[in-house]
Coordinates of C-alpha atoms and ligand atoms in Angstrom, one line a residue:
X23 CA -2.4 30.6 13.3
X24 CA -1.0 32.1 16.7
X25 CA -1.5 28.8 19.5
X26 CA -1.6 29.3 23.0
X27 CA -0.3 26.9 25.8
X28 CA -3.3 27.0 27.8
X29 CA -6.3 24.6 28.4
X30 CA -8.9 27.5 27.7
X31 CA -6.8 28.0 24.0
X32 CA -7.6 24.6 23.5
X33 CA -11.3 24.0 24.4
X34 CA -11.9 27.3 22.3
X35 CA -10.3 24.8 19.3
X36 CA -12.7 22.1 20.2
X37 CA -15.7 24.6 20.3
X38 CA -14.9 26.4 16.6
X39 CA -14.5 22.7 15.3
X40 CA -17.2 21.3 12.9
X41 CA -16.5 17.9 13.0
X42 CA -16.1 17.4 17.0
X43 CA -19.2 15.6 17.3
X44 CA -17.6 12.1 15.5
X45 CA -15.9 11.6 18.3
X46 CA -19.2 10.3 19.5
X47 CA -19.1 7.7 17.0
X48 CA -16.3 5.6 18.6
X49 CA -15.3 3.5 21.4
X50 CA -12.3 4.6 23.4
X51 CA -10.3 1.8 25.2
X52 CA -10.2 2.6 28.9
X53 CA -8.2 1.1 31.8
X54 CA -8.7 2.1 35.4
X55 CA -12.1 3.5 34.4
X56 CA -10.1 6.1 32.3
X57 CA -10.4 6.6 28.9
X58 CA -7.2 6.6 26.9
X59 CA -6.0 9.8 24.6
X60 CA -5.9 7.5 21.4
X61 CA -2.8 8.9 19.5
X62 CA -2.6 5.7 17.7
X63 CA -5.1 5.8 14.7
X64 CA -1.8 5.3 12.3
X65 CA -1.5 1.5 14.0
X66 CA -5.2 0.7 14.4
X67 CA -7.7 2.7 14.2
X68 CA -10.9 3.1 16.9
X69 CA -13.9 1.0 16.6
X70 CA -17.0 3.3 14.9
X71 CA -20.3 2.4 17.5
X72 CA -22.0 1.6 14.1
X73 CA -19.5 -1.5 13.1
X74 CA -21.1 -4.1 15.8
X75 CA -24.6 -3.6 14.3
X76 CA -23.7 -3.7 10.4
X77 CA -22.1 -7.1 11.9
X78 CA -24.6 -8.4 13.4
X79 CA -27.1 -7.5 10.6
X80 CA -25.0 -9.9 8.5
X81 CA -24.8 -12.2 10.7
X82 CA -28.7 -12.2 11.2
X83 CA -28.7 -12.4 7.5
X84 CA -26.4 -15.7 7.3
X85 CA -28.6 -17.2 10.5
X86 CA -31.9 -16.4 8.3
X87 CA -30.7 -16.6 4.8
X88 CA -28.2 -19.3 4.6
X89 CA -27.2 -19.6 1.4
X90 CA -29.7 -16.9 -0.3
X91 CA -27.9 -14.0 1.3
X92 CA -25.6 -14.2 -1.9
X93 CA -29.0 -13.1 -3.4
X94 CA -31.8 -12.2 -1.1
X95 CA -32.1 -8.8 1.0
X96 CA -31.6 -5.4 0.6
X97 CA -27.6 -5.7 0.6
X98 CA -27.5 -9.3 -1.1
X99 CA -23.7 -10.3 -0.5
X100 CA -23.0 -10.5 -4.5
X101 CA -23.2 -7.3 -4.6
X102 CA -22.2 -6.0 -0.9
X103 CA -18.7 -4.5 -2.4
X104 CA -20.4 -2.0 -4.8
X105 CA -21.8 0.1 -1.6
X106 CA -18.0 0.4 -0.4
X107 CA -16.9 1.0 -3.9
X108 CA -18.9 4.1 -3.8
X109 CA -17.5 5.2 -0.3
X110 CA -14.0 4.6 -1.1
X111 CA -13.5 6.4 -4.2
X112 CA -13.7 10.1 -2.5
X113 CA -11.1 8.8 0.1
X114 CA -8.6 8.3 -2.4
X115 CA -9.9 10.6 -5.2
X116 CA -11.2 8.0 -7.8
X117 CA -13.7 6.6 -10.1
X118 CA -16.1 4.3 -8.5
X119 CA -15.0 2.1 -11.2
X120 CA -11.2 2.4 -10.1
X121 CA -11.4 0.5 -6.9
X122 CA -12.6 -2.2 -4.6
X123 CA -12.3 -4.0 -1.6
X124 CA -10.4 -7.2 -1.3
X125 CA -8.3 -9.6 0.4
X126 CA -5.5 -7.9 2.8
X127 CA -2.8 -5.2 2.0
X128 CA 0.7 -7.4 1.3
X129 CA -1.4 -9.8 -0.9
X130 CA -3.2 -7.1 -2.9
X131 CA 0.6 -5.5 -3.1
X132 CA 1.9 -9.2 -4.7
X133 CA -1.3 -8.7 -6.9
X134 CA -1.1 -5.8 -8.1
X135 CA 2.9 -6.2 -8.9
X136 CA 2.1 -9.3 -11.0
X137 CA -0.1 -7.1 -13.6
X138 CA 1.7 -4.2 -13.0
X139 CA 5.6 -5.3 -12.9
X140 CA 6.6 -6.3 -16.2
X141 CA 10.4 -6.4 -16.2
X142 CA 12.2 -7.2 -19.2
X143 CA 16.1 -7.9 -19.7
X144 CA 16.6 -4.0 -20.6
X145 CA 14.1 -2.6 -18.0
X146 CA 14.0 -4.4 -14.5
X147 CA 15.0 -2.0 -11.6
X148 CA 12.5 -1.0 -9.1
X149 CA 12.8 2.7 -7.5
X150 CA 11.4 2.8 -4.1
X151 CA 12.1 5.0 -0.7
X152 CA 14.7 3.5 1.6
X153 CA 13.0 2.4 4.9
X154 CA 9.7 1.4 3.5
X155 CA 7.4 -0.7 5.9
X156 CA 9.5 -4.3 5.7
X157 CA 6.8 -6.1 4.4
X158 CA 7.0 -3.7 1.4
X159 CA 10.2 -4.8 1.2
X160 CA 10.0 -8.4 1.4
X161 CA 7.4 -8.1 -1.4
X162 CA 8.9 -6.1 -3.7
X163 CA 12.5 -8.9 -2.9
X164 CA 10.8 -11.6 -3.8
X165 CA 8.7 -10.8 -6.5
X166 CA 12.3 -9.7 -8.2
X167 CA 13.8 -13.1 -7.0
X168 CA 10.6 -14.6 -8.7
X169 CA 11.4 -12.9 -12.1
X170 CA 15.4 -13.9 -12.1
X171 CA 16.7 -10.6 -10.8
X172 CA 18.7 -10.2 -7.7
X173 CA 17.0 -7.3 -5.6
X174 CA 20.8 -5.7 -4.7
X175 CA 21.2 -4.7 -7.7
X176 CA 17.2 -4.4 -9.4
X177 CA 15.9 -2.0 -6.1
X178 CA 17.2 1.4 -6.2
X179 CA 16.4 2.8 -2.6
X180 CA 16.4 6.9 -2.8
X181 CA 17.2 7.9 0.6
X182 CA 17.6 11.2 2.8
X183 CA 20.9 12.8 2.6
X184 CA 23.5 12.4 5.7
X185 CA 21.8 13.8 8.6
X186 CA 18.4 14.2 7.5
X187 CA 15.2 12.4 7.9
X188 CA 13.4 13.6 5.1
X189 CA 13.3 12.5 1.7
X190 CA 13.8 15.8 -1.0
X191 CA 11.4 15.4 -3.9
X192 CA 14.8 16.6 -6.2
X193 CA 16.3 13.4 -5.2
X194 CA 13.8 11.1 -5.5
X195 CA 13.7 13.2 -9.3
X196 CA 16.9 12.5 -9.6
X197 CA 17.1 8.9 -9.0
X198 CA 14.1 8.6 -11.5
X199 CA 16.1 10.1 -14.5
X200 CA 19.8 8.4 -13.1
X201 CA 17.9 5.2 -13.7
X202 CA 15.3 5.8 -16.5
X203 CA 16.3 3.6 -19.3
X204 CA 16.3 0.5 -17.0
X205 CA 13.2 1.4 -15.0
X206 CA 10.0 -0.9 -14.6
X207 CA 8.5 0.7 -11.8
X208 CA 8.5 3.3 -8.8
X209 CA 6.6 1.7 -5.7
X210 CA 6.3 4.2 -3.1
X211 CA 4.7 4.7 0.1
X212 CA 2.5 7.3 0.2
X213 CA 3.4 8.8 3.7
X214 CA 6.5 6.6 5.4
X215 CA 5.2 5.5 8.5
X216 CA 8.6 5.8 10.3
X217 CA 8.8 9.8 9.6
X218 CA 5.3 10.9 8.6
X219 CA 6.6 12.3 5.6
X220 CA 3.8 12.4 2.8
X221 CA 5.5 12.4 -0.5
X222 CA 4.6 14.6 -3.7
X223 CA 2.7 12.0 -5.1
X224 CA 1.5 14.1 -8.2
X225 CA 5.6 14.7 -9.2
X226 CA 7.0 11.3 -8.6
X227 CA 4.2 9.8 -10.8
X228 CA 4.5 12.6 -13.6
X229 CA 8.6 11.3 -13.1
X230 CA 8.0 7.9 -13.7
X231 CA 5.4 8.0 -16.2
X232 CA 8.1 10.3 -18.0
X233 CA 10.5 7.5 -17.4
X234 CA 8.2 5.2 -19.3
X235 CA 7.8 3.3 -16.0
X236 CA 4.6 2.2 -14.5
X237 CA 4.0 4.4 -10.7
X238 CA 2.5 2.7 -7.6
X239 CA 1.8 3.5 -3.9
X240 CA 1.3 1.8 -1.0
X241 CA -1.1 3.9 0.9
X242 CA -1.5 2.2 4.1
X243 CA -0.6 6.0 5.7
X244 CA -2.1 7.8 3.8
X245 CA -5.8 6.2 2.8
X246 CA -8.3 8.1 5.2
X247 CA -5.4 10.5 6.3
X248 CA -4.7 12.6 3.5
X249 CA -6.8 13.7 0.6
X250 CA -5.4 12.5 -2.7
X251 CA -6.3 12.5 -6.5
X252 CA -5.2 9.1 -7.6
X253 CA -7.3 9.2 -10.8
X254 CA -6.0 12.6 -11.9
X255 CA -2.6 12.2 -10.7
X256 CA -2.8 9.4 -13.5
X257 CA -1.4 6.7 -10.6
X258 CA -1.4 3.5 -12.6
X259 CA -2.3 1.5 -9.1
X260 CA -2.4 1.7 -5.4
X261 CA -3.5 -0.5 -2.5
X262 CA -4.0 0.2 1.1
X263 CA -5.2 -1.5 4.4
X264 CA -8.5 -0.6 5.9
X265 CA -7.4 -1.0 9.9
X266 CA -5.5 1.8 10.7
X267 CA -7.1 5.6 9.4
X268 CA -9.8 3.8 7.9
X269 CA -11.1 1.8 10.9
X270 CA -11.6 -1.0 9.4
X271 CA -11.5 -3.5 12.3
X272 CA -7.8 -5.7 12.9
X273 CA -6.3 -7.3 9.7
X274 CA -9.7 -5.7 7.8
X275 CA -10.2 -6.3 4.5
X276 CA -8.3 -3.5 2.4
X277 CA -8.3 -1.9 -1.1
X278 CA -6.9 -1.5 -4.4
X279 CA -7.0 1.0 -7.2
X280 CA -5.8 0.6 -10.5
X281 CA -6.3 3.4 -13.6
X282 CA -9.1 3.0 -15.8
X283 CA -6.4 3.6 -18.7
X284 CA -5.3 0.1 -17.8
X285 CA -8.9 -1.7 -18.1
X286 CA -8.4 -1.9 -21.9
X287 CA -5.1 -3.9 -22.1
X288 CA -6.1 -7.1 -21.8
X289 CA -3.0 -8.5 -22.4
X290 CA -1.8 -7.3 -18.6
X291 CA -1.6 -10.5 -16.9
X292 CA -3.2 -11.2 -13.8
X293 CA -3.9 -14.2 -11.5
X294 CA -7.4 -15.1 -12.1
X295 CA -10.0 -16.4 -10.0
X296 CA -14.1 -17.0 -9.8
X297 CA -15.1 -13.8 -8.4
X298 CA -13.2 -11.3 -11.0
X299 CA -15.2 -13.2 -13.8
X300 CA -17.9 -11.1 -14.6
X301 CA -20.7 -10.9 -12.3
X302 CA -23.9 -11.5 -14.2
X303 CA -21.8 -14.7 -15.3
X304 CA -20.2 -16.1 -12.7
X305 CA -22.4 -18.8 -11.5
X306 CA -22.5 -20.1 -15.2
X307 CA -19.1 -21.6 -14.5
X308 CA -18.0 -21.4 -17.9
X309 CA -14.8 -22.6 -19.1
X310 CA -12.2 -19.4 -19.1
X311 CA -11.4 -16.4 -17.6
X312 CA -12.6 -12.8 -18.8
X313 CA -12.5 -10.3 -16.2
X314 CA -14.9 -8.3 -14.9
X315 CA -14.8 -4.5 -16.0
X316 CA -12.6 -2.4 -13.7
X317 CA -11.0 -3.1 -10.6
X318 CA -13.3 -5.3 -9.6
X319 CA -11.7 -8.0 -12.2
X320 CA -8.6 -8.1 -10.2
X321 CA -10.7 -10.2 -6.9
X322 CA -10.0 -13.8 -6.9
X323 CA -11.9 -15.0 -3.7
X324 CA -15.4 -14.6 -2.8
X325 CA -16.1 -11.8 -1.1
X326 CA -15.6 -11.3 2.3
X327 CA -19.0 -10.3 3.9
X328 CA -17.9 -10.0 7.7
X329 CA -14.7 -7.7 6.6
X330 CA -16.5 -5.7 4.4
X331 CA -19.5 -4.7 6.9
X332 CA -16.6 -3.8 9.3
X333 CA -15.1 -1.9 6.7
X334 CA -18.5 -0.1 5.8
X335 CA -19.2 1.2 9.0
X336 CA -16.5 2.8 9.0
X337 CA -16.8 4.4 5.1
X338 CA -20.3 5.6 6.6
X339 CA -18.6 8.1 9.1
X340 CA -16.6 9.2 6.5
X341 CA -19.7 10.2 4.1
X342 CA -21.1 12.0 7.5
X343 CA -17.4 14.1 7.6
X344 CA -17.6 15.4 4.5
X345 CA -14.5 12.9 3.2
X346 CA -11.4 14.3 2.9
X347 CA -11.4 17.9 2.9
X348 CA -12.9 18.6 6.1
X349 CA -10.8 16.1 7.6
X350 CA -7.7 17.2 6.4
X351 CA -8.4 21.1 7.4
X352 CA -9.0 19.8 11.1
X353 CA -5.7 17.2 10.9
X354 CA -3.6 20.4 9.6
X355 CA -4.7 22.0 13.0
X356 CA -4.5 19.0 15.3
X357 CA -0.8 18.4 14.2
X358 CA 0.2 22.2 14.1
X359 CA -1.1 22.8 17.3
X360 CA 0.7 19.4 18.5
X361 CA 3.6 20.4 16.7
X362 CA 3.3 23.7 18.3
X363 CA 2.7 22.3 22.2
X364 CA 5.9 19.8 22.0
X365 CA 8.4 22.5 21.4
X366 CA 7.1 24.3 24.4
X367 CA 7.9 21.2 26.3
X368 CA 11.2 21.7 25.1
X369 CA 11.5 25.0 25.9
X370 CA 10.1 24.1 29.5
X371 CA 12.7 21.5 29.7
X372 CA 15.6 23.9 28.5
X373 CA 16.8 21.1 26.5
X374 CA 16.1 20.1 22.6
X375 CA 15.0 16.4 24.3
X376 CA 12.5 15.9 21.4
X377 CA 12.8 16.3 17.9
X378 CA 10.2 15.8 15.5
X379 CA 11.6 14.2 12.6
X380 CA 8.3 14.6 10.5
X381 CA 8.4 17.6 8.2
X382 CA 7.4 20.9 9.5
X383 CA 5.5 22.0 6.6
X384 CA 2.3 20.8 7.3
X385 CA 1.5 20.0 3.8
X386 CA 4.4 17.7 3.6
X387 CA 2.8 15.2 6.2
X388 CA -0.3 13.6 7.5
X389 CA -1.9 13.1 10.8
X390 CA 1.2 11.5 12.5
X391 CA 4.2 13.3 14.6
X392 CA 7.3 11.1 14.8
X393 CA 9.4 12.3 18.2
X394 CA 12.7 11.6 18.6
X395 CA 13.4 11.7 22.6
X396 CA 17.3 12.3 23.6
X397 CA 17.4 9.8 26.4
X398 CA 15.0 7.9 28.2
X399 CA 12.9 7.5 25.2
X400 CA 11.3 3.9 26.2
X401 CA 10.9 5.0 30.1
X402 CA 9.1 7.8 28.8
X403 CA 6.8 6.2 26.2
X404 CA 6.0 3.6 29.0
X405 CA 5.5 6.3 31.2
X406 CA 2.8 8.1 29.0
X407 CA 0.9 4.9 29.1
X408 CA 0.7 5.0 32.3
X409 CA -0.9 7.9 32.2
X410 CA -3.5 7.1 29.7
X411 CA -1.6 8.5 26.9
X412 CA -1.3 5.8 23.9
X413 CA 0.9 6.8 21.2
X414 CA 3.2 3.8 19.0
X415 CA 6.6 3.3 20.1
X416 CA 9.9 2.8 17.3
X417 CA 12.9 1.5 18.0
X418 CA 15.7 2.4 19.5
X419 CA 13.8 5.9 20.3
X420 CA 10.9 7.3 18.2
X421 CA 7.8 7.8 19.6
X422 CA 4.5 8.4 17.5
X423 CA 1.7 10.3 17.8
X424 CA -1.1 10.8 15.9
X425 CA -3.8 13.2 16.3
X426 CA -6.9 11.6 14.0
X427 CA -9.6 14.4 12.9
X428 CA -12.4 12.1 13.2
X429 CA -11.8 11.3 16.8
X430 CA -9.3 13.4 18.6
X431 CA -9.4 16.6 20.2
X432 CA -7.5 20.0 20.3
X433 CA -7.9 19.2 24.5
X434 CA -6.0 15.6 24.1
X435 CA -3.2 17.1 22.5
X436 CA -3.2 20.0 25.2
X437 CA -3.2 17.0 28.0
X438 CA -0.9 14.8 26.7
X439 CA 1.8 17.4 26.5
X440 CA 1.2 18.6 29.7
X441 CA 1.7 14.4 30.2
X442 CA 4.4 14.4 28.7
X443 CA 6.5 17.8 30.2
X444 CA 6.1 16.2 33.5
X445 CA 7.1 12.6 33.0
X446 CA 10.0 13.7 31.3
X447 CA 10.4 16.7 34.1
X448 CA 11.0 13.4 36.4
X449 CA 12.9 11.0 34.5
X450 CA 15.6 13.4 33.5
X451 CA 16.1 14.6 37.2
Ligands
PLP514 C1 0.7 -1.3 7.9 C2 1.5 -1.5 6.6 C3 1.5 -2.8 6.0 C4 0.9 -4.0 6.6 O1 0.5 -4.9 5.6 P1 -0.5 -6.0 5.9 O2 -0.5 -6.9 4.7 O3 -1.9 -5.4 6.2 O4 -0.1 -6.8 7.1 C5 2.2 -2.9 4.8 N1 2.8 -1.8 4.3 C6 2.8 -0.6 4.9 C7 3.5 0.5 4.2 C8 2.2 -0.4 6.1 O5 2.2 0.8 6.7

């Protein structure tokens, strides 16, 4: 598509666009009376209008019900989850079956890696992408620390070559096969949320299944961003957070997915508790854990009400998109045209002051833009805010910007690099 640098180019966007009426389903954070362009959906996604009610109609519930809610109404609480279960499965590409909602991203992570890391003395070693999101790290170290190994020599970290941000699929191969014999598991993100990069998914878990090693993502980028297969891609498990492209409300409740080729071994260890025993049983309190079939076997706690409704609200605008598709044909535009409007602020600048370190395929990334800025980076992200323009600032010097489908518009982007070309126009002077 041919882009023009010119307000009418944009509105003309907004007009041919299908989906610009979600925007109305949101609440935009203002200051000064003026509403903010929200480029921050990767960090915490807007509140959906429809959250405060599904809220309060379970809070009407637990004023009126008390204890019954667990089994009176329309949505009695046992069975809340299974409405979510049925929203979330397009969103990743899944059986209904495959996932739920539970507890919050790190702990599903530790979860998950107690069924799914098995290390033995021969095969130990954890492939993962260098720079993940640190509290990746600091799970992945201590649940190696917790089986005996010592994580400098168990984590293999595949990372770009000298001078590049972006991790090659070939290497990421390569590290796979180097390390095969001794390999338990490849954890990956599935977009970094430094670069923006969305890894080939599909190839690293054909790799590590070929490996004989079990494959995992954390999706925290990439659930509601990107559309994914999980169940045909034959990932063996997956969690994500709900807050940030799914909207779920700050520290939401978040999601896991695991294969149904695993719900058969029941020899895969897990830590038990009351609400993965089977549902139609669980108030028996009998004496020893079975789980419950599917995903739904790996919750411990009861289930979190509140969270969830927060979580659904935001599942419902979803549905109205059209899921992932739509959304992704709009977020292919939104960054492309961003993409697009930030070199010509280079160009206006005569300098190369931004680079984008995400990749310039399109395909090869989500909804977010990571910008390097030469100098000034912090007095220009500051400055932006000033302005009303709310991106995520890195250290020492990338800023972040992320367009989100269900909410932004082709106009935003326009504005905010107008923004940004004359902030930076002044500081560099
Ligand atoms: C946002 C994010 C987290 C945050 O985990 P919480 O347990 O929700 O605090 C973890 N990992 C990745 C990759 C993230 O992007």
């Amino acid at each position: 598509m041919n882009f023009e640098n010119t307000l009418a180019f944009a509105k003309t966007l907004d007009q041919q666009d299908d989906l610009r009426d979600l925007r109305n389903e949101f609440l935009f954070p203002e200051q000064d009376g003026k509403r903010f362009k929200y480029l921050c959906g990767n960090s915490l996604g807007l509140q959906p209008i429809a959250t405060r009610k599904l809220v309060e109609q379970q809070m009407s519930n637990w004023e009126r019900l008390a204890v019954e809610g667990w089994f009176e109404g329309e949505a009695a609480w046992l069975a809340y989850h299974k409405q979510l279960k049925i929203l979330m499965a397009p969103i990743v590409g899944a059986k209904v079956s495959e996932v739920c909602p539970m507890n919050t991203l790190t702990v599903n992570l530790h979860l998950l890696m107690v069924s799914f890391y098995r290390p033995t003395a021969k095969r130990f070693k954890i492939i993962m992408e260098a720079g993940a999101f640190p509290s990746d790290q600091y799970a992945i170290e201590s649940q190696l620390r917790f089986h005996g190994f010592d994580p400098a020599t168990a984590i293999i970290e595949v990372q770009p070559r000298n001078g590049e941000y972006i991790l090659r699929t070939e290497d990421i191969m390569l590290a796979i096969d180097e390390h095969a014999s001794e390999l338990a598991l490849v954890l990956f993100g599935g977009i970094n949320y430094f670069t923006g990069q969305w890894y080939d998914m599909e190839k690293i878990t054909t790799a590590g299944h070929d490996a004989g090693a079990i494959v995992g993502f954390d999706l925290a980028h990439a659930a509601g961003n990107v559309p994914m297969k999980l169940h045909d891609w034959n990932v063996d498990f997956a969690c994500w957070c709900s807050y940030k492209y799914q909207n779920g409300g700050p520290g939401g409740i978040a999601g896991i997915f695991v294969h149904e080729s695993h719900f058969v071994d029941s020899t895969r260890p897990r830590f038990a508790g009351w609400w993965g025993y089977p549902e139609d049983k669980r108030f028996e309190m009998t004496k020893g854990f079975i789980p419950e079939a599917g995903a739904d076997g790996w919750q411990i706690s009861t289930g979190q009400i509140i969270p969830m409704s927060m979580y659904l609200a935001s599942l419902q605008v979803f549905e109205k998109a059209g899921f992932m598709d739509p959304l992704r044909n709009k977020s292919l535009k939104l960054t492309s045209y961003l993409y697009f409007l930030i070199q010509q602020v280079n160009a206006a600048l005569g300098t190369k002051q931004f680079t984008i370190i995400t990749p310039e395929n399109a395909e090869a990334r989500g909804a977010q833009l990571s910008i390097v800025a030469r100098s000034k980076a912090r007095e220009i992200f500051d400055a932006l805010v000033k302005e009303h323009v709310l991106g995520d600032w890195r250290s020492p010097n990338v800023i972040r910007l992320s367009p989100v489908p269900l909410y932004n518009t082709f106009e935003e982007l326009y504005q905010t690099a107008e923004i940004l070309l004359r902030v930076t126009s002044a500081l560099l002077q």
